[in-house]
mmCIF file of C-alpha atoms and ligand atoms in Angstrom:
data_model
loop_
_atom_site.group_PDB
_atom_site.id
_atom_site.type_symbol
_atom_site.label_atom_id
_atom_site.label_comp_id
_atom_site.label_asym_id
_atom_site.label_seq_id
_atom_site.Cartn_x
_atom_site.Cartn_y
_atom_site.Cartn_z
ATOM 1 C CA UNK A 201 -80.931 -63.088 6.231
ATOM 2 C CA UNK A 202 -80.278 -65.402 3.186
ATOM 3 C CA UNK A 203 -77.147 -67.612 3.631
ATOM 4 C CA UNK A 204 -76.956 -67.008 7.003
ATOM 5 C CA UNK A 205 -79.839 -69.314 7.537
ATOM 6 C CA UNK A 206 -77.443 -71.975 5.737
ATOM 7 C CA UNK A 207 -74.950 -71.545 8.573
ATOM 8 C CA UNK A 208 -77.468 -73.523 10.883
ATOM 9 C CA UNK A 209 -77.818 -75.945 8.271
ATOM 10 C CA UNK A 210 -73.995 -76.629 8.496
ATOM 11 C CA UNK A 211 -73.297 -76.392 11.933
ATOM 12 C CA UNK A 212 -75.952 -78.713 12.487
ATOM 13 C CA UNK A 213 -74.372 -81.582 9.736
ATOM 14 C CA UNK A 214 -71.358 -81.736 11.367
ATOM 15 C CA UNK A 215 -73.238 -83.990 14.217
ATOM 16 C CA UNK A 216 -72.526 -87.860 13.321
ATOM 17 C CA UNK A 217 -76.596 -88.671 13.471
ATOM 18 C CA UNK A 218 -77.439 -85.238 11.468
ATOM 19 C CA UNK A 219 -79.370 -86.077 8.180
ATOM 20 C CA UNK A 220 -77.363 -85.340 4.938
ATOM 21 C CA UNK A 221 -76.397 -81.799 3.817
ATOM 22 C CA UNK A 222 -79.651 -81.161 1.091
ATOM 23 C CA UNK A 223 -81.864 -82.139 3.646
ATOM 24 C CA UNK A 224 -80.951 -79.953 6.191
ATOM 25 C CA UNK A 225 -80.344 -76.851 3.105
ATOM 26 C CA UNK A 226 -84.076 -77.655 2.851
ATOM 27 C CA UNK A 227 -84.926 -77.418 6.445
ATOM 28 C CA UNK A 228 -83.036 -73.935 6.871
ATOM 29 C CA UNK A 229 -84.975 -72.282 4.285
ATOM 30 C CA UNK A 230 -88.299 -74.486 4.469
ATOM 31 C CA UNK A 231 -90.505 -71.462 6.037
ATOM 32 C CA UNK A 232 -89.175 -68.927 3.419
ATOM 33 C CA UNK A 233 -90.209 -72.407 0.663
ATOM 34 C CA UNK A 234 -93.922 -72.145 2.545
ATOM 35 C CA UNK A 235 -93.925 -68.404 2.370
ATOM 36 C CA UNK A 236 -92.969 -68.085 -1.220
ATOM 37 C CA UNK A 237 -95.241 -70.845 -1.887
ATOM 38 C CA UNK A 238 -97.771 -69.179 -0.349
ATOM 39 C CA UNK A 239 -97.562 -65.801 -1.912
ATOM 40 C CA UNK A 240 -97.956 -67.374 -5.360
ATOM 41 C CA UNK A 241 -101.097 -69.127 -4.025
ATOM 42 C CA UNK A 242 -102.060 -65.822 -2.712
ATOM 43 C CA UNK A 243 -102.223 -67.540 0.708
ATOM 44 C CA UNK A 244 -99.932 -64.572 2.117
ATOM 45 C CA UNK A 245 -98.562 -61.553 1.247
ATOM 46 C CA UNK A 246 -95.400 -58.825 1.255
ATOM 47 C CA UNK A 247 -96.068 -55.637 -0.388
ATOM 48 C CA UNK A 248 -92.895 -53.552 -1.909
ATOM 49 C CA UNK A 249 -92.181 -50.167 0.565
ATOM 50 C CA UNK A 250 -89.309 -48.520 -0.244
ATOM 51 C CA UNK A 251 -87.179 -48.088 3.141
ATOM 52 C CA UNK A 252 -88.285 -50.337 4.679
ATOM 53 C CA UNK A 253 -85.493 -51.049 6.287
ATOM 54 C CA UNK A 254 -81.934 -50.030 5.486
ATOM 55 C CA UNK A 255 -81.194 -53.328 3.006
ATOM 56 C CA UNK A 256 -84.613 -54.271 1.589
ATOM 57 C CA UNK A 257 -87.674 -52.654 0.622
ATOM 58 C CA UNK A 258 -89.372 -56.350 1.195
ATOM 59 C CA UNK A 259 -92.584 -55.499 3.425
ATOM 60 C CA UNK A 260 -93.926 -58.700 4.822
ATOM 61 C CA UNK A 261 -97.006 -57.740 6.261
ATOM 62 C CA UNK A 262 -99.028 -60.832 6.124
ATOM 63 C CA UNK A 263 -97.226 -64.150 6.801
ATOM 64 C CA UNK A 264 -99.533 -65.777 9.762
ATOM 65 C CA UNK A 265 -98.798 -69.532 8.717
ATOM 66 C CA UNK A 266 -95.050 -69.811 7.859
ATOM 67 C CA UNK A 267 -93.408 -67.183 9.633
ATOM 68 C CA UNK A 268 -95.258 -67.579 13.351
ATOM 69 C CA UNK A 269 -93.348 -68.921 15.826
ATOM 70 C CA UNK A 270 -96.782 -71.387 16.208
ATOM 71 C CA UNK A 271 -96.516 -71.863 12.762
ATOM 72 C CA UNK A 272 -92.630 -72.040 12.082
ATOM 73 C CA UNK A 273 -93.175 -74.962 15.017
ATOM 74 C CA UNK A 274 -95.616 -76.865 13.243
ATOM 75 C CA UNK A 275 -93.432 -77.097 10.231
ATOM 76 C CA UNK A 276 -90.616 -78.298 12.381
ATOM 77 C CA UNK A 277 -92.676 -81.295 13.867
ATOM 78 C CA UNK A 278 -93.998 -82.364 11.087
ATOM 79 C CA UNK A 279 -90.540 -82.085 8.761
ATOM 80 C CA UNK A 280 -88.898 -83.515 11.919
ATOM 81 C CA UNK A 281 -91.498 -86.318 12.008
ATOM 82 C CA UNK A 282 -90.663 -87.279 8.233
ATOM 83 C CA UNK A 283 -87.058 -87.125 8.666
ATOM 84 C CA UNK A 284 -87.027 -88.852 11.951
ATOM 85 C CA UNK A 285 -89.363 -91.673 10.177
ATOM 86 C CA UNK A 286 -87.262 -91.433 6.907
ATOM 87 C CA UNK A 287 -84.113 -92.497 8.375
ATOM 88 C CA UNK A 288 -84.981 -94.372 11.074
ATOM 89 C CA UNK A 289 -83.622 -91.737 13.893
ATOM 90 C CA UNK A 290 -85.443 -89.878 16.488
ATOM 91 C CA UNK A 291 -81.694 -87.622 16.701
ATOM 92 C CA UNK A 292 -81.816 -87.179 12.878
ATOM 93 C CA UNK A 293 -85.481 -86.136 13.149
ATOM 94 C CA UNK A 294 -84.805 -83.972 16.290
ATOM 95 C CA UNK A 295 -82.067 -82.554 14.460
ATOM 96 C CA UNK A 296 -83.810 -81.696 11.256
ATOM 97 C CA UNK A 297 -86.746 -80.233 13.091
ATOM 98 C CA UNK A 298 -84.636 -77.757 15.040
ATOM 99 C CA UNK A 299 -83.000 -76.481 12.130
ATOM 100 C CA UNK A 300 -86.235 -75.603 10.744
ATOM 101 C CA UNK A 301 -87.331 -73.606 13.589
ATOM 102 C CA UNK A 302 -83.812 -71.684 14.067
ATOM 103 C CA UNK A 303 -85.262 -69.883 10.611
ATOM 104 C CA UNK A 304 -87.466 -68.270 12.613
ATOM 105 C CA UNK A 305 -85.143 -67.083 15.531
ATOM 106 C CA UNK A 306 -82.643 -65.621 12.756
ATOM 107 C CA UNK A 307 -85.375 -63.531 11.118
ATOM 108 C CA UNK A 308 -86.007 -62.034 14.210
ATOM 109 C CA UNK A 309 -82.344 -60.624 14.579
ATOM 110 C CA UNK A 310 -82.777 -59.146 10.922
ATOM 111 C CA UNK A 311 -86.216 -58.453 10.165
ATOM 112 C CA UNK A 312 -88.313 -55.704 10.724
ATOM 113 C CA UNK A 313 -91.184 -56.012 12.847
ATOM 114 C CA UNK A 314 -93.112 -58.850 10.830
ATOM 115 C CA UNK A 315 -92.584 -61.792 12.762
ATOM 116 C CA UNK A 316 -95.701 -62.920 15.293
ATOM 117 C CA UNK A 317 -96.089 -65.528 17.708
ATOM 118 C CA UNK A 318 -99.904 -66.868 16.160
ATOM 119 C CA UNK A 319 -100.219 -64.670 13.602
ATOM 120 C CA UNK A 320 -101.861 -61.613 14.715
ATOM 121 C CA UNK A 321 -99.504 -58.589 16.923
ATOM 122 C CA UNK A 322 -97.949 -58.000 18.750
ATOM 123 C CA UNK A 323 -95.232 -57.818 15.230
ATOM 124 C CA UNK A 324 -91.599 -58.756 16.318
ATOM 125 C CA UNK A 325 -87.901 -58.259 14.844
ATOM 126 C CA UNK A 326 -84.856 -56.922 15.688
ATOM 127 C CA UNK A 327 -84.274 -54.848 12.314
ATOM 128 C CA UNK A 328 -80.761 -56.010 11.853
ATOM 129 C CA UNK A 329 -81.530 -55.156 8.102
ATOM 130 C CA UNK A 330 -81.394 -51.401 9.308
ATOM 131 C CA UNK A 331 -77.256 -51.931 10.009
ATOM 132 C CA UNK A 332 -75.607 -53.586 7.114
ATOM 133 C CA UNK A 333 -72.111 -52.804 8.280
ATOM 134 C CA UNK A 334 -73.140 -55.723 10.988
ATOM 135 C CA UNK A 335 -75.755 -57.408 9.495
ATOM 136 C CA UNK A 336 -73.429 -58.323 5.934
ATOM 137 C CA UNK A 337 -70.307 -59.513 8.043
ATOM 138 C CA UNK A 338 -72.159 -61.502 10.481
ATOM 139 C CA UNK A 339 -73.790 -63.624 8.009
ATOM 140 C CA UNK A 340 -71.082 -64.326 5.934
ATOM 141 C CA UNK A 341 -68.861 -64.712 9.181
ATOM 142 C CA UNK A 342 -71.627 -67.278 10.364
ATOM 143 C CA UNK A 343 -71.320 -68.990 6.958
ATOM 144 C CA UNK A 344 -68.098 -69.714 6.452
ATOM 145 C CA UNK A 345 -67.477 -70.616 10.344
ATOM 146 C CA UNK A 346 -70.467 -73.073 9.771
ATOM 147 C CA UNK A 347 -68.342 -74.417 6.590
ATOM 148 C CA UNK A 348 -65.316 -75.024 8.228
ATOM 149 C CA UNK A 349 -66.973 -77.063 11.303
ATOM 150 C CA UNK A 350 -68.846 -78.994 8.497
ATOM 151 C CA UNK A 351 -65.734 -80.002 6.721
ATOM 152 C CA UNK A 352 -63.563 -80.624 9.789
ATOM 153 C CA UNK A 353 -66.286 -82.807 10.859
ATOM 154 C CA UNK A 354 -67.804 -84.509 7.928
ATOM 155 C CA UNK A 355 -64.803 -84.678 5.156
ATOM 156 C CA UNK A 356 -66.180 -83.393 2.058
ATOM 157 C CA UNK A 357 -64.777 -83.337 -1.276
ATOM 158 C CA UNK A 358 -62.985 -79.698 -0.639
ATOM 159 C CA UNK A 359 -63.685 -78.920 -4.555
ATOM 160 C CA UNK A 360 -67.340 -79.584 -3.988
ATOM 161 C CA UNK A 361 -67.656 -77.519 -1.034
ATOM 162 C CA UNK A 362 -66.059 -74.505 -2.663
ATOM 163 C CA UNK A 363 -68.365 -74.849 -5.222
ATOM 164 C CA UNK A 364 -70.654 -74.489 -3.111
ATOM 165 C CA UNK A 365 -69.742 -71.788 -1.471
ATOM 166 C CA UNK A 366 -69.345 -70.206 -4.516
ATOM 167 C CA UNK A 367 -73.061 -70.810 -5.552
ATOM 168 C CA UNK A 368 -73.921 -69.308 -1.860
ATOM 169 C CA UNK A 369 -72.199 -66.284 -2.057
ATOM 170 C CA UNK A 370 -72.896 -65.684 -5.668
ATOM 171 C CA UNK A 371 -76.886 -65.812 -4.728
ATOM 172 C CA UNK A 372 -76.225 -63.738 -1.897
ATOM 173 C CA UNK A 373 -74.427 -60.873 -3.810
ATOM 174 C CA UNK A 374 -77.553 -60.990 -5.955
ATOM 175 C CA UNK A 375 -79.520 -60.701 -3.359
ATOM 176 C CA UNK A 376 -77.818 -58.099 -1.645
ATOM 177 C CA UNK A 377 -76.941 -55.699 -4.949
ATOM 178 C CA UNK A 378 -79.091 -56.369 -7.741
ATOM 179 C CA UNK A 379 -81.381 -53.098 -7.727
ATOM 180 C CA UNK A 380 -83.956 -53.627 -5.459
ATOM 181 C CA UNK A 381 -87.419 -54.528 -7.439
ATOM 182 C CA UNK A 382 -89.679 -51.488 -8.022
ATOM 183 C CA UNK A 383 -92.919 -53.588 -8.838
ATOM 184 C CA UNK A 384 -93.854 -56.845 -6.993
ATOM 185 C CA UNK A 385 -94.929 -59.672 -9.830
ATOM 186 C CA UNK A 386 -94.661 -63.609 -9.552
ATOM 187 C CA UNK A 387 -91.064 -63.244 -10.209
ATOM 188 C CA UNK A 388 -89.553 -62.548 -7.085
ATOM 189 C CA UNK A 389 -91.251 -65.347 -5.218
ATOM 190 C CA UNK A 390 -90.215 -67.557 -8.291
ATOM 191 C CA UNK A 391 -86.628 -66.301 -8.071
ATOM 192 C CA UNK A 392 -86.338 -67.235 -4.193
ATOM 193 C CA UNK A 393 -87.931 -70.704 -4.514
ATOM 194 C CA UNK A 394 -85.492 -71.003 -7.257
ATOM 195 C CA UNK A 395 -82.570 -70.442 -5.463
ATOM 196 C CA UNK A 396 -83.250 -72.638 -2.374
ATOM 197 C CA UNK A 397 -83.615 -75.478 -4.776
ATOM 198 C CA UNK A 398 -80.640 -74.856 -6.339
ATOM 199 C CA UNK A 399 -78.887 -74.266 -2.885
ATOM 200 C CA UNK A 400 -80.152 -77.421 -1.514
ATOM 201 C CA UNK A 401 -79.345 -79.435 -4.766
ATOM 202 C CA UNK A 402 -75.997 -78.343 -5.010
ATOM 203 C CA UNK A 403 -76.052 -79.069 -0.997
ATOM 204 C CA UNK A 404 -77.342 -82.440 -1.906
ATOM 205 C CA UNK A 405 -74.002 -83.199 -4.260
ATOM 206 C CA UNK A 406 -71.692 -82.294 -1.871
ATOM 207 C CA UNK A 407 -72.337 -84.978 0.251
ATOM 208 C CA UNK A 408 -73.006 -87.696 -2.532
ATOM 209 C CA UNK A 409 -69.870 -89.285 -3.015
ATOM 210 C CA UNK A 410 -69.566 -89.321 1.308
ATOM 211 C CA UNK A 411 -68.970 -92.945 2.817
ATOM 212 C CA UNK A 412 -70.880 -92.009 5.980
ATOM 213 C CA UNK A 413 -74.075 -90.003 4.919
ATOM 214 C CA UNK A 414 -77.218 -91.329 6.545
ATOM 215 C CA UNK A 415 -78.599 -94.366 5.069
ATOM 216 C CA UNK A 416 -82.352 -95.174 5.896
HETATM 217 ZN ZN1 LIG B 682 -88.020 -66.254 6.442
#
């Protein structure tokens, strides 16, 4: 699950006391940030096994801090503390920290069994990955669903949204076709932190020129 995490992100900035767009882009993917992070630092660790399921040959076999449930939870207070703090909201904060944790519940429809609930087995997921003629629909359904209730709600620029939109799927087709990597380096972890920023920057500009974004 890549943009489908986003879908969250823009369901959940359609509610009046929801903190802007970027933020919550940041939120959606802030265990995979941790997890990339991570892997660079050596901190945690995927391994590349081809087959491992149906769409990736990602094998995430050691991710006890970012991708427990304890863990994903402990990110979610704290960014939900900041935000809440930030703009002066306990709803905003509420909000930001439950979008942060629904990361974790959406792995566990795709994933294969890596998820854990403190870091050590039993491993859970619900291997979505293995059915692509479900698993690709459903996340770009979710998407653009998530988009619409965003702009009926909120009143973006339309250009701005379809831009990006544009940048979402784009990173998603990359995601989904580009040959799958045949020797694990720094670059794939750079690559994803890469394109979170740039999906929660261009996030971040949609909602710039908006009257009613949060102000702290
Ligand atoms: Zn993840």
């Amino acid at each position: 699950m890549f943009v489908g995490h986003y879908s969250v992100a823009f369901a959940a900035a359609a509610h009046p006391k929801a903190p802007r767009l970027g933020t919550l882009f940041v939120a959606a993917q802030l265990m995979d940030l941790g997890f990339f992070t991570f892997v660079l630092t050596g901190t945690e660790h995927m391994r590349l096994t081809p087959g491992m399921t149906a769409m990736n040959n990602m094998d995430l076999y050691d991710m006890p801090l970012t991708h427990s449930l304890v863990g994903a939870g402990g990110l979610a207070l704290v960014f939900g503390l900041i935000v809440a703090r930030w703009l002066r909201s306990v709803i905003a904060g509420a909000i930001g920290g439950a979008v942060v944790l629904s990361h974790w519940l959406l792995d566990l429809l795709v994933h294969g069994p890596d998820l854990t609930i403190m870091g050590s087995p039993p491993k859970l997921g619900l291997g979505l990955w293995n059915h692509p003629a479900i698993e690709m629909p459903l996340e770009i359904g979710l998407l653009f669903v998530s988009a619409w209730l965003f702009a009926r709600a909120r009143r973006p620029a339309n250009w701005r949204l379809a831009v990006l939109l544009a940048v979402l799927i784009a990173l998603q087709a990359f995601n989904w076709f580009a040959p799958q990597p045949t020797q694990l380096d720094a670059s794939q972890s750079v690559l994803g932190l890469v394109a979170y920023v740039l999906a929660a920057l261009v996030a971040w500009w949609v909602a710039k020129d908006r009257s009613d974004v949060q102000v702290a």
